[in-house]
Amino acid sequence: MTAARIARGSQSSARRPASRSGGRSAPARKRSSPNKKQPGLIESLPVSSATMRRLTMWGVAIVLLVVGAAAAVALRLPQMAGTAIGEQVGATGFEVRRVELRGLNRMDHNTVYNAVLDQPSRAMPLVDLDAIRARLMSFPWIKDARVSRRLPDTLVVEVVERSPAALWQNGRRLFLIDAEGVALREVHPEAVPTLPVVAGPGAQRQVNQLGALLEASPRLRPLLASATWIGDRRWDLKFRTGETLALPEGMEPAQRALRRFADMDQRRQLLGGNFVRFDMRIEGRMIVRLKPGENGELPSVAPPVAAGQSPEQMARTI
């Protein structure tokens, strides 16, 4: 019996921890409870729950505002409200009653009036000035336009009209064009104005070049009947007296040839004589074609200038 106690006592003593400090037992380790809840993502944020609730409420309110604004735009509520306000302003006297046109000389006034007054409302705040200008710029005669309001009841329209510079022969049709080649209107052959006729592919885009060419000899400009753009590179000029002058390629060579021709015509009166065609495409030379006589014979003319004596040498060809 005593031996059994001793044996149990030794076993109890064996279960005690071997390490001791100052005769006191080591403190037992604390074990975490398996049922304790870990903090979540929201609880781990450095924001209080009250603040989070306020932020959530603000977010919901913003979403509702955006949705409401989108619905209002889809239903055109802002436009309807603006139109109603504009109509009320117009009812107080701010309504279009007069249109003042400036710079309009060639276009029909009623056409411009109709374009200006083509508005869904006459109330001044609702008049679309940009739309009016766009309609005016669609007319070929108008080069530029400016539209403004003069309160309480007047629209001021200032236009810059294009100036006719030539007639463009396109097939069998004639068009009045300006210096930039813009077709202003079609012209009937029996009502052709006194302007030079340009013909040939792309001739309408060369009117400015033709004007610069004729500046070399202003005396010949009133005598010009038509000009044909040949091969997209040079001009044939036809005068009112019936003769044709073939000029070389390039602006400077053509101007020099035209000046020489003008000088020779002034001294020898080439135009209105016995000539049909003058060809000055070769630098320093003129080749002429004569009119046949009544019996098919060539008329007598002064002998051509001898080669080498002058850059204005002439040679007769049939």
Tab-separated table of C-alpha atoms in Angstrom:
chain	number	residue	atom	x	y	z
A	1	MET	CA	0.000	0.000	0.000
A	2	THR	CA	2.736	2.366	0.899
A	3	ALA	CA	4.666	1.309	-2.138
A	4	ALA	CA	1.688	2.069	-4.402
A	5	ARG	CA	1.399	5.611	-3.039
A	6	ILE	CA	5.046	6.180	-3.529
A	7	ALA	CA	4.764	5.031	-7.101
A	8	ARG	CA	1.827	7.400	-7.779
A	9	GLY	CA	3.615	10.190	-6.040
A	10	SER	CA	6.614	9.737	-8.219
A	11	GLN	CA	4.389	9.833	-11.295
A	12	SER	CA	2.749	13.075	-10.081
A	13	SER	CA	6.106	14.538	-9.475
A	14	ALA	CA	7.183	13.508	-12.953
A	15	ARG	CA	4.320	15.487	-14.589
A	16	ARG	CA	5.504	18.772	-13.022
A	17	PRO	CA	7.624	21.004	-15.231
A	18	ALA	CA	11.282	20.465	-14.785
A	19	SER	CA	12.257	24.126	-15.037
A	20	ARG	CA	11.544	26.257	-12.040
A	21	SER	CA	12.498	29.740	-11.135
A	22	GLY	CA	12.875	30.688	-7.547
A	23	GLY	CA	10.628	27.860	-6.481
A	24	ARG	CA	7.588	29.418	-8.353
A	25	SER	CA	5.822	27.713	-11.169
A	26	ALA	CA	5.885	29.366	-14.699
A	27	PRO	CA	2.687	31.157	-15.652
A	28	ALA	CA	0.378	29.231	-17.944
A	29	ARG	CA	0.008	30.459	-21.588
A	30	LYS	CA	-3.281	32.069	-22.565
A	31	ARG	CA	-5.049	30.326	-25.355
A	32	SER	CA	-7.355	32.258	-27.692
A	33	SER	CA	-10.918	31.189	-27.671
A	34	PRO	CA	-11.900	29.484	-30.900
A	35	ASN	CA	-15.350	31.207	-30.799
A	36	LYS	CA	-14.000	34.840	-30.773
A	37	LYS	CA	-14.975	36.845	-34.031
A	38	GLN	CA	-12.151	38.430	-36.088
A	39	PRO	CA	-12.616	42.144	-37.154
A	40	GLY	CA	-14.043	42.569	-40.752
A	41	LEU	CA	-12.903	44.868	-43.581
A	42	ILE	CA	-15.196	47.760	-42.640
A	43	GLU	CA	-14.305	47.505	-38.933
A	44	SER	CA	-10.610	47.596	-39.861
A	45	LEU	CA	-10.984	50.967	-41.687
A	46	PRO	CA	-9.911	54.052	-39.715
A	47	VAL	CA	-13.461	55.472	-39.943
A	48	SER	CA	-16.239	55.302	-37.463
A	49	SER	CA	-19.442	53.453	-38.315
A	50	ALA	CA	-21.431	56.716	-38.120
A	51	THR	CA	-19.179	58.299	-40.715
A	52	MET	CA	-19.556	55.280	-42.949
A	53	ARG	CA	-23.328	55.539	-42.743
A	54	ARG	CA	-23.202	59.210	-43.731
A	55	LEU	CA	-20.935	58.460	-46.689
A	56	THR	CA	-23.271	55.724	-47.847
A	57	MET	CA	-26.229	58.062	-47.664
A	58	TRP	CA	-24.371	60.720	-49.683
A	59	GLY	CA	-23.401	58.150	-52.310
A	60	VAL	CA	-26.998	57.022	-52.699
A	61	ALA	CA	-28.148	60.652	-52.975
A	62	ILE	CA	-25.563	61.399	-55.709
A	63	VAL	CA	-26.605	58.340	-57.695
A	64	LEU	CA	-30.251	59.402	-57.469
A	65	LEU	CA	-29.360	62.937	-58.622
A	66	VAL	CA	-27.416	61.612	-61.635
A	67	VAL	CA	-30.253	59.305	-62.598
A	68	GLY	CA	-32.764	62.137	-62.226
A	69	ALA	CA	-30.661	64.514	-64.344
A	70	ALA	CA	-30.291	61.888	-67.073
A	71	ALA	CA	-34.031	61.315	-67.089
A	72	ALA	CA	-34.684	65.064	-67.299
A	73	VAL	CA	-32.310	65.426	-70.267
A	74	ALA	CA	-33.909	62.438	-71.976
A	75	LEU	CA	-37.331	64.006	-71.550
A	76	ARG	CA	-35.985	67.430	-72.756
A	77	LEU	CA	-37.188	69.074	-69.587
A	78	PRO	CA	-34.387	71.730	-69.505
A	79	GLN	CA	-35.077	72.667	-73.129
A	80	MET	CA	-38.787	72.886	-72.469
A	81	ALA	CA	-38.204	75.072	-69.439
A	82	GLY	CA	-35.813	77.313	-71.389
A	83	THR	CA	-38.277	77.612	-74.278
A	84	ALA	CA	-41.064	78.564	-71.898
A	85	ILE	CA	-38.907	81.244	-70.286
A	86	GLY	CA	-37.835	82.565	-73.703
A	87	GLU	CA	-41.432	82.785	-74.877
A	88	GLN	CA	-42.335	84.738	-71.750
A	89	VAL	CA	-39.479	87.164	-72.437
A	90	GLY	CA	-40.684	87.533	-76.036
A	91	ALA	CA	-44.197	88.277	-74.852
A	92	THR	CA	-42.889	91.314	-72.957
A	93	GLY	CA	-41.780	92.946	-76.243
A	94	PHE	CA	-38.429	91.245	-76.971
A	95	GLU	CA	-39.620	89.701	-80.221
A	96	VAL	CA	-38.297	89.954	-83.802
A	97	ARG	CA	-40.288	92.570	-85.679
A	98	ARG	CA	-37.616	94.044	-87.998
A	99	VAL	CA	-34.711	92.697	-90.059
A	100	GLU	CA	-32.034	95.172	-91.141
A	101	LEU	CA	-29.976	94.053	-94.178
A	102	ARG	CA	-26.577	95.546	-94.941
A	103	GLY	CA	-24.306	94.932	-97.937
A	104	LEU	CA	-26.956	93.207	-100.056
A	105	ASN	CA	-26.920	94.487	-103.644
A	106	ARG	CA	-27.351	91.590	-106.063
A	107	MET	CA	-29.322	88.937	-104.176
A	108	ASP	CA	-33.100	88.984	-103.884
A	109	HIS	CA	-34.033	90.592	-100.568
A	110	ASN	CA	-37.052	88.349	-100.015
A	111	THR	CA	-34.846	85.252	-100.245
A	112	VAL	CA	-32.647	86.591	-97.465
A	113	TYR	CA	-35.641	87.638	-95.351
A	114	ASN	CA	-37.096	84.144	-95.591
A	115	ALA	CA	-33.781	82.589	-94.559
A	116	VAL	CA	-33.464	84.914	-91.556
A	117	LEU	CA	-37.050	84.471	-90.339
A	118	ASP	CA	-37.093	80.683	-90.727
A	119	GLN	CA	-37.258	80.227	-86.932
A	120	PRO	CA	-39.492	78.093	-84.697
A	121	SER	CA	-39.992	81.168	-82.506
A	122	ARG	CA	-39.640	84.944	-82.962
A	123	ALA	CA	-38.760	85.495	-79.279
A	124	MET	CA	-35.352	87.200	-79.169
A	125	PRO	CA	-33.744	84.796	-76.644
A	126	LEU	CA	-34.755	81.806	-78.806
A	127	VAL	CA	-33.427	83.098	-82.150
A	128	ASP	CA	-30.534	80.882	-83.286
A	129	LEU	CA	-27.979	83.267	-84.813
A	130	ASP	CA	-25.579	80.480	-85.827
A	131	ALA	CA	-28.332	78.665	-87.709
A	132	ILE	CA	-29.248	81.875	-89.559
A	133	ARG	CA	-25.626	82.422	-90.603
A	134	ALA	CA	-25.308	78.810	-91.784
A	135	ARG	CA	-28.383	79.232	-93.999
A	136	LEU	CA	-27.038	82.481	-95.439
A	137	MET	CA	-23.636	80.941	-96.182
A	138	SER	CA	-25.350	78.257	-98.261
A	139	PHE	CA	-26.198	80.894	-100.917
A	140	PRO	CA	-23.480	81.132	-103.614
A	141	TRP	CA	-23.726	84.928	-103.775
A	142	ILE	CA	-22.825	85.374	-100.090
A	143	LYS	CA	-19.117	85.205	-99.329
A	144	ASP	CA	-19.464	86.017	-95.613
A	145	ALA	CA	-22.257	86.928	-93.206
A	146	ARG	CA	-22.684	88.241	-89.670
A	147	VAL	CA	-25.958	88.178	-87.698
A	148	SER	CA	-26.566	90.057	-84.426
A	149	ARG	CA	-29.425	91.145	-82.167
A	150	ARG	CA	-30.333	94.755	-81.566
A	151	LEU	CA	-32.754	94.802	-78.688
A	152	PRO	CA	-35.594	94.940	-78.295
A	153	ASP	CA	-36.909	93.731	-81.689
A	154	THR	CA	-34.341	93.929	-84.547
A	155	LEU	CA	-32.008	91.427	-86.217
A	156	VAL	CA	-29.051	93.015	-88.048
A	157	VAL	CA	-27.696	91.008	-90.994
A	158	GLU	CA	-24.420	92.121	-92.606
A	159	VAL	CA	-23.329	90.253	-95.735
A	160	VAL	CA	-20.346	90.372	-98.091
A	161	GLU	CA	-21.430	89.526	-101.609
A	162	ARG	CA	-19.285	87.942	-104.299
A	163	SER	CA	-18.507	89.977	-107.419
A	164	PRO	CA	-18.968	88.472	-110.895
A	165	ALA	CA	-15.648	88.164	-112.706
A	166	ALA	CA	-16.297	85.993	-115.755
A	167	LEU	CA	-18.625	83.578	-117.495
A	168	TRP	CA	-17.747	79.907	-117.334
A	169	GLN	CA	-18.756	77.796	-120.301
A	170	ASN	CA	-19.384	74.270	-119.085
A	171	GLY	CA	-20.507	72.242	-122.076
A	172	ARG	CA	-23.449	74.131	-123.531
A	173	ARG	CA	-24.276	75.921	-120.282
A	174	LEU	CA	-22.997	79.288	-119.098
A	175	PHE	CA	-22.464	80.171	-115.441
A	176	LEU	CA	-21.660	83.497	-113.853
A	177	ILE	CA	-18.607	82.983	-111.615
A	178	ASP	CA	-16.522	85.126	-109.291
A	179	ALA	CA	-12.733	85.421	-109.167
A	180	GLU	CA	-12.503	82.278	-107.004
A	181	GLY	CA	-14.432	80.219	-109.532
A	182	VAL	CA	-17.626	79.954	-107.458
A	183	ALA	CA	-20.642	79.510	-109.732
A	184	LEU	CA	-23.130	82.238	-108.813
A	185	ARG	CA	-25.988	81.441	-111.198
A	186	GLU	CA	-26.669	80.069	-114.634
A	187	VAL	CA	-26.894	82.584	-117.473
A	188	HIS	CA	-28.993	82.214	-120.582
A	189	PRO	CA	-27.069	82.787	-123.829
A	190	GLU	CA	-29.435	85.570	-124.925
A	191	ALA	CA	-28.821	87.471	-121.673
A	192	VAL	CA	-25.033	87.218	-121.424
A	193	PRO	CA	-23.437	90.129	-119.501
A	194	THR	CA	-20.396	91.895	-120.878
A	195	LEU	CA	-17.804	89.697	-119.190
A	196	PRO	CA	-15.081	87.477	-120.663
A	197	VAL	CA	-15.958	83.827	-121.152
A	198	VAL	CA	-13.595	81.160	-119.835
A	199	ALA	CA	-13.773	77.636	-121.175
A	200	GLY	CA	-11.911	74.378	-120.852
A	201	PRO	CA	-11.558	71.836	-118.036
A	202	GLY	CA	-10.634	73.628	-114.806
A	203	ALA	CA	-10.884	77.090	-116.375
A	204	GLN	CA	-13.224	78.327	-113.615
A	205	ARG	CA	-10.412	77.787	-111.082
A	206	GLN	CA	-7.971	79.900	-113.120
A	207	VAL	CA	-9.901	83.185	-113.214
A	208	ASN	CA	-7.539	84.828	-110.724
A	209	GLN	CA	-4.573	83.776	-112.842
A	210	LEU	CA	-6.247	85.184	-115.949
A	211	GLY	CA	-6.818	88.499	-114.175
A	212	ALA	CA	-3.145	88.666	-113.155
A	213	LEU	CA	-2.153	87.860	-116.740
A	214	LEU	CA	-4.282	90.658	-118.195
A	215	GLU	CA	-2.702	93.144	-115.782
A	216	ALA	CA	0.393	92.930	-117.988
A	217	SER	CA	-1.562	94.811	-120.665
A	218	PRO	CA	-4.647	96.632	-119.342
A	219	ARG	CA	-5.313	98.078	-122.812
A	220	LEU	CA	-6.237	94.633	-124.143
A	221	ARG	CA	-8.631	93.722	-121.310
A	222	PRO	CA	-11.705	95.514	-122.788
A	223	LEU	CA	-11.030	93.818	-126.136
A	224	LEU	CA	-11.055	90.294	-124.691
A	225	ALA	CA	-14.104	88.190	-125.589
A	226	SER	CA	-13.156	84.796	-124.154
A	227	ALA	CA	-10.238	82.773	-122.833
A	228	THR	CA	-9.772	79.018	-123.182
A	229	TRP	CA	-7.653	77.087	-120.684
A	230	ILE	CA	-5.692	74.606	-122.805
A	231	GLY	CA	-4.400	71.340	-121.379
A	232	ASP	CA	-4.525	72.715	-117.836
A	233	ARG	CA	-1.341	74.670	-118.538
A	234	ARG	CA	-1.832	77.740	-120.799
A	235	TRP	CA	-4.335	80.221	-122.293
A	236	ASP	CA	-5.743	80.962	-125.730
A	237	LEU	CA	-7.233	84.474	-125.800
A	238	LYS	CA	-9.968	85.378	-128.256
A	239	PHE	CA	-10.633	89.048	-128.945
A	240	ARG	CA	-13.915	90.729	-129.866
A	241	THR	CA	-12.549	91.380	-133.342
A	242	GLY	CA	-12.370	87.605	-133.911
A	243	GLU	CA	-8.638	86.857	-133.622
A	244	THR	CA	-7.105	84.253	-131.287
A	245	LEU	CA	-3.808	84.701	-129.460
A	246	ALA	CA	-2.001	81.551	-128.265
A	247	LEU	CA	0.175	82.278	-125.234
A	248	PRO	CA	3.030	80.169	-123.836
A	249	GLU	CA	2.959	78.192	-120.602
A	250	GLY	CA	3.852	79.881	-117.313
A	251	MET	CA	2.795	83.238	-115.926
A	252	GLU	CA	5.973	85.229	-116.700
A	253	PRO	CA	6.425	83.975	-120.301
A	254	ALA	CA	2.732	84.579	-120.963
A	255	GLN	CA	2.895	88.124	-119.564
A	256	ARG	CA	5.973	88.934	-121.661
A	257	ALA	CA	4.270	87.622	-124.800
A	258	LEU	CA	1.103	89.589	-124.056
A	259	ARG	CA	3.067	92.814	-123.537
A	260	ARG	CA	4.919	92.307	-126.848
A	261	PHE	CA	1.649	91.633	-128.620
A	262	ALA	CA	0.082	94.791	-127.160
A	263	ASP	CA	3.059	96.889	-128.309
A	264	MET	CA	2.940	95.412	-131.807
A	265	ASP	CA	-0.828	95.919	-132.038
A	266	GLN	CA	-0.446	99.537	-130.996
A	267	ARG	CA	2.182	100.148	-133.701
A	268	ARG	CA	0.776	97.957	-136.516
A	269	GLN	CA	-2.910	97.501	-135.550
A	270	LEU	CA	-2.942	93.720	-135.691
A	271	LEU	CA	-6.454	93.363	-134.274
A	272	GLY	CA	-9.273	94.024	-136.707
A	273	GLY	CA	-7.025	93.400	-139.682
A	274	ASN	CA	-6.435	90.434	-141.967
A	275	PHE	CA	-5.318	87.985	-139.278
A	276	VAL	CA	-7.122	84.995	-137.792
A	277	ARG	CA	-4.626	83.647	-135.268
A	278	PHE	CA	-1.424	84.746	-133.554
A	279	ASP	CA	0.787	82.043	-132.051
A	280	MET	CA	3.392	83.288	-129.563
A	281	ARG	CA	4.127	80.005	-127.801
A	282	ILE	CA	7.743	80.134	-128.997
A	283	GLU	CA	9.797	82.741	-127.162
A	284	GLY	CA	10.677	85.727	-129.387
A	285	ARG	CA	8.560	84.591	-132.345
A	286	MET	CA	5.048	85.162	-133.654
A	287	ILE	CA	3.386	82.867	-136.152
A	288	VAL	CA	0.277	84.306	-137.773
A	289	ARG	CA	-2.605	82.884	-139.806
A	290	LEU	CA	-4.268	85.129	-142.360
A	291	LYS	CA	-7.869	85.414	-143.410
A	292	PRO	CA	-8.554	84.087	-146.899
A	293	GLY	CA	-9.799	86.625	-149.440
A	294	GLU	CA	-13.109	86.523	-151.258
A	295	ASN	CA	-11.677	84.182	-153.876
A	296	GLY	CA	-9.803	82.063	-151.332
A	297	GLU	CA	-6.585	84.002	-151.927
A	298	LEU	CA	-4.477	85.360	-149.122
A	299	PRO	CA	-4.435	89.133	-148.815
A	300	SER	CA	-1.235	91.031	-149.209
A	301	VAL	CA	0.473	92.011	-146.006
A	302	ALA	CA	3.653	93.767	-145.061
A	303	PRO	CA	6.667	91.433	-145.114
A	304	PRO	CA	7.556	89.905	-141.744
A	305	VAL	CA	10.382	91.297	-139.698
A	306	ALA	CA	13.607	89.518	-140.577
A	307	ALA	CA	14.936	87.026	-138.093
A	308	GLY	CA	17.576	88.409	-135.807
A	309	GLN	CA	16.519	92.023	-136.195
A	310	SER	CA	13.918	92.067	-133.424
A	311	PRO	CA	12.309	89.755	-130.919
A	312	GLU	CA	9.022	90.709	-132.598
A	313	GLN	CA	9.733	88.781	-135.769
A	314	MET	CA	6.699	87.537	-137.646
A	315	ALA	CA	6.199	84.670	-140.078
A	316	ARG	CA	3.173	83.998	-142.239
A	317	THR	CA	1.624	80.545	-142.197
A	318	ILE	CA	-1.488	79.206	-143.822
